[in-house]
Coordinates of C-alpha atoms and ligand atoms in Angstrom, one line a residue:
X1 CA -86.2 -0.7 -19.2
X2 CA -86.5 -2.0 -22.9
X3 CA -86.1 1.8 -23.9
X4 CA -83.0 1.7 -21.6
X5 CA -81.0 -1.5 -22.8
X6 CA -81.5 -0.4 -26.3
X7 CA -80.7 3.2 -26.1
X8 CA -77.3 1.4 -23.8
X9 CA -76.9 -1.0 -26.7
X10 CA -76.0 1.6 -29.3
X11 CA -73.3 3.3 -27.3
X12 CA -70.2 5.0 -29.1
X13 CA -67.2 4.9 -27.5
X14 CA -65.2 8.1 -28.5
X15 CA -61.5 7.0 -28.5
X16 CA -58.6 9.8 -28.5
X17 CA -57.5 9.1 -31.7
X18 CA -55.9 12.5 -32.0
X19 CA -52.9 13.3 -29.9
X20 CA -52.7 17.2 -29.8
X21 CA -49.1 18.2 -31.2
X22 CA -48.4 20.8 -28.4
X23 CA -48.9 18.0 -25.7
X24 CA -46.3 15.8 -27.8
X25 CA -43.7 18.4 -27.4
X26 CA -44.0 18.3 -24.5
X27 CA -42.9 14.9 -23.8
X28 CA -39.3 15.9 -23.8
X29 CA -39.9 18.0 -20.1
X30 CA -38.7 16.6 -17.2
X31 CA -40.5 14.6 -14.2
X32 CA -41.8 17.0 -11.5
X33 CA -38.5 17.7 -9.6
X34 CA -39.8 20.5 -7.5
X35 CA -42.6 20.2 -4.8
X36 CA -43.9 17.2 -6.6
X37 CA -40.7 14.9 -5.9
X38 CA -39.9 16.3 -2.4
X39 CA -43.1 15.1 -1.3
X40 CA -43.1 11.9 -3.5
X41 CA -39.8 11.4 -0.9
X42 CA -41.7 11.0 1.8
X43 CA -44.8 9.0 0.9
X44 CA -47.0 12.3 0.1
X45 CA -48.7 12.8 -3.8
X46 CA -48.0 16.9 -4.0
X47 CA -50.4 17.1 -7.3
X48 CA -52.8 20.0 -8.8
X49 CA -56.2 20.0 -10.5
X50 CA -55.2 20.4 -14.2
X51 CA -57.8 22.8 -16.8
X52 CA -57.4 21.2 -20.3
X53 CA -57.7 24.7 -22.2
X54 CA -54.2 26.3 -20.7
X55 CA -52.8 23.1 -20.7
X56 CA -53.1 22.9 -24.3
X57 CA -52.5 26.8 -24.9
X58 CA -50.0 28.0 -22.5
X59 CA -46.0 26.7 -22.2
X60 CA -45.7 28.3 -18.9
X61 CA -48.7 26.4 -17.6
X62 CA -47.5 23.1 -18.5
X63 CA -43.8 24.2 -17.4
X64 CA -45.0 24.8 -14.2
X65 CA -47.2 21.9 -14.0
X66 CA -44.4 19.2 -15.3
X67 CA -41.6 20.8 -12.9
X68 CA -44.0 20.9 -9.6
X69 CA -46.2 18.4 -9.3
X70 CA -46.5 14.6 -9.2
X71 CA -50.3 14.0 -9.8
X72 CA -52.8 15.5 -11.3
X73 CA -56.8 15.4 -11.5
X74 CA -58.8 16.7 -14.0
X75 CA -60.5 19.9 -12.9
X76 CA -63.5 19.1 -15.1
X77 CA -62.9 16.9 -17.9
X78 CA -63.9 13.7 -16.0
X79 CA -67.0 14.6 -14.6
X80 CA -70.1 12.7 -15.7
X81 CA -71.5 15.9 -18.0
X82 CA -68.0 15.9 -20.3
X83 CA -67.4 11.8 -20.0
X84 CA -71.1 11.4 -21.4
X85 CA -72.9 14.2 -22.8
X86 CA -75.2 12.3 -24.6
X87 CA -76.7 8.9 -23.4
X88 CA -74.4 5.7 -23.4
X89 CA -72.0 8.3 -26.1
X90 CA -68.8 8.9 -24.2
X91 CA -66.5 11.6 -25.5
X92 CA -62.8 10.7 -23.5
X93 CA -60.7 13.2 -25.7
X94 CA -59.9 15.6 -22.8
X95 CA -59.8 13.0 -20.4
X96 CA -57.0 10.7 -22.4
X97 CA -55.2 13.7 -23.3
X98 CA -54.8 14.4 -19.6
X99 CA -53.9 10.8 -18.9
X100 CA -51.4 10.9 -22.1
X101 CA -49.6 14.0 -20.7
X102 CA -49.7 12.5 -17.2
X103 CA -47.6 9.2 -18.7
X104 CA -45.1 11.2 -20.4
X105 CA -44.4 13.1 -17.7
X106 CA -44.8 10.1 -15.1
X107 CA -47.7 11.4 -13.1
X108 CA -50.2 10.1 -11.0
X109 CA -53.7 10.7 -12.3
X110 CA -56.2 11.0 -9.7
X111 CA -59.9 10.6 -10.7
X112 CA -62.4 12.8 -10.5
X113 CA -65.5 12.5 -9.8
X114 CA -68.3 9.4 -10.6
X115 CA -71.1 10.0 -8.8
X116 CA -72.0 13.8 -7.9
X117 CA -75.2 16.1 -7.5
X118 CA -73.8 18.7 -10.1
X119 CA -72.1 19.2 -13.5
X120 CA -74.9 16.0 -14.7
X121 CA -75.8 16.1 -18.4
X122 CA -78.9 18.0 -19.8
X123 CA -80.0 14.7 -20.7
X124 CA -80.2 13.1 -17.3
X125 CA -81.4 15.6 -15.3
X126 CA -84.0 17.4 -17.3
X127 CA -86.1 13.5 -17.3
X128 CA -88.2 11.5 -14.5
X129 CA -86.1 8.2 -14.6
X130 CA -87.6 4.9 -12.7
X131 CA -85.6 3.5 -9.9
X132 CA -84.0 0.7 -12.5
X133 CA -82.8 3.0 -15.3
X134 CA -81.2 4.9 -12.6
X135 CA -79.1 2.3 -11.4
X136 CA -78.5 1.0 -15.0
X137 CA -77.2 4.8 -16.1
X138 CA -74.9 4.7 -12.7
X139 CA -73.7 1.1 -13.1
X140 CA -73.1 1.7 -17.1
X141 CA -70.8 5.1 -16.0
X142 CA -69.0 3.9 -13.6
X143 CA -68.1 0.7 -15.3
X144 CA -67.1 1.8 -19.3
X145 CA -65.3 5.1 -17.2
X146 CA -63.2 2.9 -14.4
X147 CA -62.5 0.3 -16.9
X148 CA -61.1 2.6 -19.6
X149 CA -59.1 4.1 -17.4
X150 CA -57.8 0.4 -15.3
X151 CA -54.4 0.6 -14.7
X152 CA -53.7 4.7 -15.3
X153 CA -56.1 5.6 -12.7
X154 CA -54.9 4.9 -9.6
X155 CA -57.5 6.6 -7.1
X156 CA -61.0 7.6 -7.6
X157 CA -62.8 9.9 -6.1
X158 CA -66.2 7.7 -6.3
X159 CA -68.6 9.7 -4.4
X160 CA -68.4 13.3 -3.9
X161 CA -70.2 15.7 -1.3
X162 CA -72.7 13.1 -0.4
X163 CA -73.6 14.6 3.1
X164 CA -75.3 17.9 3.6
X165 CA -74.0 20.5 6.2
X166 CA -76.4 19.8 8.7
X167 CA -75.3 15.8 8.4
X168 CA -78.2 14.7 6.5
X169 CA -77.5 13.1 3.0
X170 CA -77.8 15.7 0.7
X171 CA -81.1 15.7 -1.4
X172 CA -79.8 14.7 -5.1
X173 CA -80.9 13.3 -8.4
X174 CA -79.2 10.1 -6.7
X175 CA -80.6 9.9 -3.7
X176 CA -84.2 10.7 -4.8
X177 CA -84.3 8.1 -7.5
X178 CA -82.4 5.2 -6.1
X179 CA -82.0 5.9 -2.2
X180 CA -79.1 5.4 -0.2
X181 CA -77.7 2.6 -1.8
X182 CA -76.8 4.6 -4.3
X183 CA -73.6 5.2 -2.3
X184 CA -72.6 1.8 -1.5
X185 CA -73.3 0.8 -5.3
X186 CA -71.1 3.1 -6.9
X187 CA -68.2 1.6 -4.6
X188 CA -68.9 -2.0 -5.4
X189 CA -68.8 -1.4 -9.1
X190 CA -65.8 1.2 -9.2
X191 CA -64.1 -1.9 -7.6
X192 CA -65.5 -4.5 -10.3
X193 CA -64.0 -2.1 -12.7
X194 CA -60.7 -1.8 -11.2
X195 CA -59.9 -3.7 -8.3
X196 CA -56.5 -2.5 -7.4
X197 CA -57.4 1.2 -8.1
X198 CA -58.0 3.1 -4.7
X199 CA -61.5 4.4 -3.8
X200 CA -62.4 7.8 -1.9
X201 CA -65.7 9.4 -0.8
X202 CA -64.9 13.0 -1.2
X203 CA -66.5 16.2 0.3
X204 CA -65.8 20.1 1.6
X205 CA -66.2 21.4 5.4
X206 CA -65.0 18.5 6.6
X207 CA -61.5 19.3 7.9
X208 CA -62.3 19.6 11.7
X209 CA -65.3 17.9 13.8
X210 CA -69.0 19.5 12.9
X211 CA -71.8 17.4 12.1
X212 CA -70.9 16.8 8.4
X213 CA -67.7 15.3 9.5
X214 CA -69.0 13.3 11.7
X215 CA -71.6 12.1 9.6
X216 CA -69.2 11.4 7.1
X217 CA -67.1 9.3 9.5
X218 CA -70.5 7.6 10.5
X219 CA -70.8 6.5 6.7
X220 CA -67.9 5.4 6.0
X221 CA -67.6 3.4 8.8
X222 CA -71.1 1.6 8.1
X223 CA -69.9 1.2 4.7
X224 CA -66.7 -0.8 5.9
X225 CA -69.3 -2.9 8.5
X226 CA -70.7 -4.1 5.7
X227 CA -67.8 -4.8 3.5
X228 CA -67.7 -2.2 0.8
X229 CA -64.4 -1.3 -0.9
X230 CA -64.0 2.0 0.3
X231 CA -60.2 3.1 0.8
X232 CA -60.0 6.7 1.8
X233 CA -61.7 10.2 3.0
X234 CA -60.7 13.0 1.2
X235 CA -61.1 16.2 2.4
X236 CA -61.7 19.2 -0.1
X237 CA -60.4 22.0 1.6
X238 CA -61.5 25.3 -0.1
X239 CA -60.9 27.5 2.4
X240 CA -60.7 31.0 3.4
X241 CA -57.3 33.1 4.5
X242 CA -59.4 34.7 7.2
X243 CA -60.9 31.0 8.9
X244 CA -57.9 28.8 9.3
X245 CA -58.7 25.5 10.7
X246 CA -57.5 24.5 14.1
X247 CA -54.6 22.3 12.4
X248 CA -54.7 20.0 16.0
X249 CA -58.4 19.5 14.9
X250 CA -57.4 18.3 11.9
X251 CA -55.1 16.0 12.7
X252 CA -57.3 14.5 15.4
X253 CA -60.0 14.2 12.4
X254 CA -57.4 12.3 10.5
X255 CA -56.4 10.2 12.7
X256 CA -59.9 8.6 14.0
X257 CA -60.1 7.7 9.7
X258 CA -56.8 6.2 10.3
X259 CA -58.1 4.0 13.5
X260 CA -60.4 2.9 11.0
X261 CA -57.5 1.6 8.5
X262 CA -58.7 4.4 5.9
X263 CA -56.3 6.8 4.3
X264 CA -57.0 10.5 3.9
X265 CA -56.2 12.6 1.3
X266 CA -56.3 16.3 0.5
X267 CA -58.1 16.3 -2.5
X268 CA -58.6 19.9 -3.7
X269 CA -57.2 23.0 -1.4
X270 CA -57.3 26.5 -2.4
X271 CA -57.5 29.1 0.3
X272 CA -59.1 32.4 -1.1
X273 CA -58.8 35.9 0.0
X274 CA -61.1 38.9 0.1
X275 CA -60.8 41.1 -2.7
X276 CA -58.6 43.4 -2.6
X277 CA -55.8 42.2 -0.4
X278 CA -54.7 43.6 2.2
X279 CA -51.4 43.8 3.8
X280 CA -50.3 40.5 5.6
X281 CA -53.1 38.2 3.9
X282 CA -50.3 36.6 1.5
X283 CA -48.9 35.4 4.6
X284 CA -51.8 34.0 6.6
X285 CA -52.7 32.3 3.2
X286 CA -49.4 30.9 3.4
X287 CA -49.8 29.3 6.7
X288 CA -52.7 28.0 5.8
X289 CA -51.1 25.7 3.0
X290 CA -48.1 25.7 5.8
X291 CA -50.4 24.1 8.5
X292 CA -51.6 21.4 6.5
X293 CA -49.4 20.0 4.5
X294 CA -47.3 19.8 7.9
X295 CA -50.2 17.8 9.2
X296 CA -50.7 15.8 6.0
X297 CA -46.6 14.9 6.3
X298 CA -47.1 14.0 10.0
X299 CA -50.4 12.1 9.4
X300 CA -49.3 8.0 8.4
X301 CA -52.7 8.0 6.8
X302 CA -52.7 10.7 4.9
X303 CA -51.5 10.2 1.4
X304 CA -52.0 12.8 -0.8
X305 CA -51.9 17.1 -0.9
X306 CA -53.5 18.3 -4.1
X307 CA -54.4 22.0 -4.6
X308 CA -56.8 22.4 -6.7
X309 CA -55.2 24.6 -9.5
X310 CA -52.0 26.5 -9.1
X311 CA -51.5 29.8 -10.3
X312 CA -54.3 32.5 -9.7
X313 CA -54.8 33.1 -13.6
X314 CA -56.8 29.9 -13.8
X315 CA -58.8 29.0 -10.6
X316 CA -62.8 28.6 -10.0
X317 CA -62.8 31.1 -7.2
X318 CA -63.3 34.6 -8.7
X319 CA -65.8 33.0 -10.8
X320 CA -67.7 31.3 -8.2
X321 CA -67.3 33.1 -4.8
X322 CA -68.1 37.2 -6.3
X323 CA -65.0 39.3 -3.8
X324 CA -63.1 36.8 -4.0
X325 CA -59.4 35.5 -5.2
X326 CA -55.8 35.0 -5.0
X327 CA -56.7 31.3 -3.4
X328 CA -53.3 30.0 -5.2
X329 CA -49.6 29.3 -4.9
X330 CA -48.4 31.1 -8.0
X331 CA -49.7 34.5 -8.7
X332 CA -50.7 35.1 -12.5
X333 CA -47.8 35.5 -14.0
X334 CA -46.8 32.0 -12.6
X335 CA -44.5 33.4 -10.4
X336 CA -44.2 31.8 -6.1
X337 CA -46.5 33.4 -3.7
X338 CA -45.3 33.3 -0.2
X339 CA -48.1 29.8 0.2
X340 CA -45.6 28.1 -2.3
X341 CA -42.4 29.2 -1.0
X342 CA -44.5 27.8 2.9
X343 CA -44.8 24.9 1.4
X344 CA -41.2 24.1 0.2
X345 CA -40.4 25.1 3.4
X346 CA -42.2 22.6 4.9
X347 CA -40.8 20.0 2.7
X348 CA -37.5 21.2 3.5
X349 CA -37.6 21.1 6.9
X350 CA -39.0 17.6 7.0
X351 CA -36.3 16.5 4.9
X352 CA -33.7 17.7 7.4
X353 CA -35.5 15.5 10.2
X354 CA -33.7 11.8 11.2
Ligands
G3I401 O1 -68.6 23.8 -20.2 C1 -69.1 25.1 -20.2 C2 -68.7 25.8 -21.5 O2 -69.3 25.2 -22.6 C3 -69.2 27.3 -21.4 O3 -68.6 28.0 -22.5 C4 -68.7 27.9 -20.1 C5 -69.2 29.3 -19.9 O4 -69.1 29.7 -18.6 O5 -69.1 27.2 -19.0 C6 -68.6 25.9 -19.0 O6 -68.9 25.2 -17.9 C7 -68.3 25.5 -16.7 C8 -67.5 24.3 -16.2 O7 -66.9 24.6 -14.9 C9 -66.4 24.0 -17.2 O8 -65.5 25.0 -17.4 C10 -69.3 25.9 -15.7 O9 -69.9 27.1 -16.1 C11 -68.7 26.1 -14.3 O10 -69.7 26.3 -13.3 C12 -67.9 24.8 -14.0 O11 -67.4 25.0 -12.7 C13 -66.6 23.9 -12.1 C14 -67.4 23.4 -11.0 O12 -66.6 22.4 -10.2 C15 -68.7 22.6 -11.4 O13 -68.3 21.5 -12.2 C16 -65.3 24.5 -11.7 O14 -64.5 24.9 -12.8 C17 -64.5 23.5 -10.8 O15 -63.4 24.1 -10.3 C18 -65.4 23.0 -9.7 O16 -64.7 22.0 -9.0 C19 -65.4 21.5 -7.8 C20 -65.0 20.0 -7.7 O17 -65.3 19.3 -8.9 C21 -65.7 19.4 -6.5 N1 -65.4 20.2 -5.3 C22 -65.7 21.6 -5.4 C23 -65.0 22.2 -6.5 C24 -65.2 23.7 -6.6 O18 -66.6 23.9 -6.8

C-alpha cells in the first residue's frame, strides 16, 4: 500500500489546454434541430456515440452530428485505458474536447464507462494487485474522472456488462480481486463525486427476459435494498436485422425497472446486417430502430435513445463482427437510410398525437 499512496501521490493531471481550431469553427453550427430536438420535445435524449478522429477530421461528420442529435457519449475516449494510461497520469484531451464541442453545441454528454472488464490499461492488468490497491485504483478513477467532469456530465454509465450470459457475474479483473462489492463501490463513489449526476449499470442481451436480464434486475434491485445510488438500466442494444426483439417483451422489461422507480435508457443501438445485403434488409433494419424508439417514447421511464455511432463509415461492427455491417442510420456518404427516415417517422407521428 506504501508503493500505492506514493505512486497516487505523484499523479499528473493532463488539462486540455489546447482547444483544437477545427472544433472552434465549429461553434458557429446550430443546436441539433433534427432528430435530436424532436425527441428532446418529448422527454427522450436522441444522442450518438461520437469517435474523436472524424470528429476532428471530417465537416460532414460534425454537420451531421450538430444538426441530429442532442447528446453524445464518447465512443472510446472515456474509458479507463485513454482516461489513465499510465498509473494516477490522466490524459483528458479527447475527453474535454468532446465535452467542449458538446457545450458549444448545447449537448448532453453522457459518460462512458468507469468500471468495465475490457479496454483496462497495460499497466493494470498485466500485474497481481492485493485486494486494497484494487479498491484504491477504482476509488482514485472514479473520483478525479466524476469530479472533473461534475456538472457537464450528467449520466454515467458506472458499471458496464457486469453479469455474464448465463446470469452469473462475469469473471473480471474486478470481481477477482475485490469481489462483488466492487459493484456497489463504484456507485457510492460516482455519487460522492457528483451527487446530482445520474448513475446507470449498463449491459448487452438484455432487451427482453433471459437469465441475464433477470439477473440484472435481481442486482439492481439488491442494490436499491441496500441503499446504493443507482438511477437507471441501460440497455445496449447491438442487435442484428435478422433477430428483432419482441418489442411487447421489451416494454414489459422496461416497465418492471420502472415499478422499481429506475429509468431506462438505450445506451448504444446499432442493428447490423449480414454482408452483403440483401433485398429488403434496409427495411427490417429500419423497423428495428422503428420498434424501439416507439417503445422508448411510450415507456415513462425510459429516458434516453442513443445509437451508438451514426453513419456506416465509422462504426465498430465490420471490425469486430467479420460478415458483418451497415448497422447504421446514415450510409457512408452520410446520407438517410430507411432506419433514419423510421425513426423521424416515429417522432412525427408522436408529435401528431393529443
Ligand atoms: O487505441 C488503439 C490504437 O492505438 C491502435 O492504433 C488501433 C489499431 O487497431 O487500435 C486502437 O484501439 C481500438 C479502440 O477501439 C480505439 O479505437 C481497439 O483495437 C478496438 O478493439 C476498440 O474497440 C472498441 C471496443 O468498444 C473496445 O473498447 C470499439 O471501438 C467500441 O465501439 C466498443 O464499444 C463497446 C462499448 O464501449 C460497450 N458496449 C459494447 C460496445 C461494442 O463493443
Amino acid at each position: 500500500m506504501r508503493w500505492m499512496t506514493s505512486c497516487l501521490g505523484a499523479f499528473v493531471v493532463a488539462t486540455a489546454a489546447v482547444t483544437s481550431p477545427v472544433l472552434a469553427e465549429q461553434a458557429v453550427l446550430p443546436a441539433a434541430s433534427g432528430l435530436g430536438e424532436l425527441a428532446r420535445q418529448r422527454g427522450v435524449q436522441l444522442g450518438t456515440a461520437v469517435a474523436l478522429d472524424p470528429l476532428e477530421t471530417e465537416a460532414s461528420y460534425r454537420d451531421r452530428l450538430a444538426r441530429e442529435f442532442a447528446s453524445v457519449v464518447a465512443e472510446n475516449a472515456m474509458k479507463f485505458e485513454f482516461l489513465q494510461p499510465e498509473i494516477g497520469l490522466f490524459d483528458f484531451r479527447q475527453a474535454d474536447r468532446l465535452v467542449n464541442f458538446a457545450a458549444e453545441q448545447q449537448m448532453q454528454v453522457r459518460g462512458h464507462t468507469l468500471v468495465w472488464h475490457w479496454a483496462l490499461p497495460d499497466w493494470l492488468e498485466d500485474r497481481n494487485w492485493s485486494r486494497d490497491e484494487l479498491l484504491a485504483i477504482l476509488k482514485y478513477h472514479i473520483k478525479t474522472v466524476v469530479g472533473r467532469y461534475r456538472g457537464d456530465i450528467v449520466v454515467w454509465d458506472v458499471v458496464n456488462e457486469a453479469i455474464a450470459k448465463d446470469g452469473t457475474l462475469r469473471d473480471t479483473l474486478w470481481l477477482r480481486g475485490i469481489g462483488p462489492e466492487y459493484i456497489e463501490l463504484a456507485f457510492r463513489w460516482a455519487h460522492e463525486a457528483d451527487p446530482d449526476a445520474l448513475l446507470i449499470y449498463n449491459d448487452f442481451g438484455n432487451e427482453g427476459f433471459n437469465a441475464k436480464s433477470d439477473a440484472i434486475y435481481q442486482l439492481v434491485r439488491s442494490l436499491l435494498e441496500k441503499g446504493v445510488p443507482i438511477h437507471g438500466v441501460g440497455l445496449q442494444m447491438h442487435l442484428r436485422a435478422d433477430r428483432p426483439p419482441d418489442p411487447s417483451e421489451v416494454a414489459a422489461n422496461f416497465e418492471r425497472f420502472a415499478d422499481l422507480g429506475l429509468q431506462v435508457q438505450i445506451t448504444e443501438i446499432d442493428v447490423r446486417i449480414r454482408q452483403p445485403s440483401r433485398a429488403g434488409d434496409l427495411e427490417r433494419q429500419a423497423q428495428i430502430y422503428r420498434d424501439m424508439l416507439q417503445v422508448c417514447l411510450q415507456a415513462e421511464n425510459c429516458t434516453s435513445f442513443t445509437t451508438w455511432g451514426f453513419t456506416d463509415r465509422h462504426s465498430w461492427v465490420p471490425t469486430h463482427f467479420e460478415g458483418w455491417g451497415e448497422a447504421l442510420i446514415f450510409d457512408k456518404n452520410y446520407q438517410p437510410k430507411p432506419a433514419y427516415r423510421s425513426l423521424l417517422e416515429v417522432l412525427s407521428e408522436t408529435q401528431a398525437e393529443p
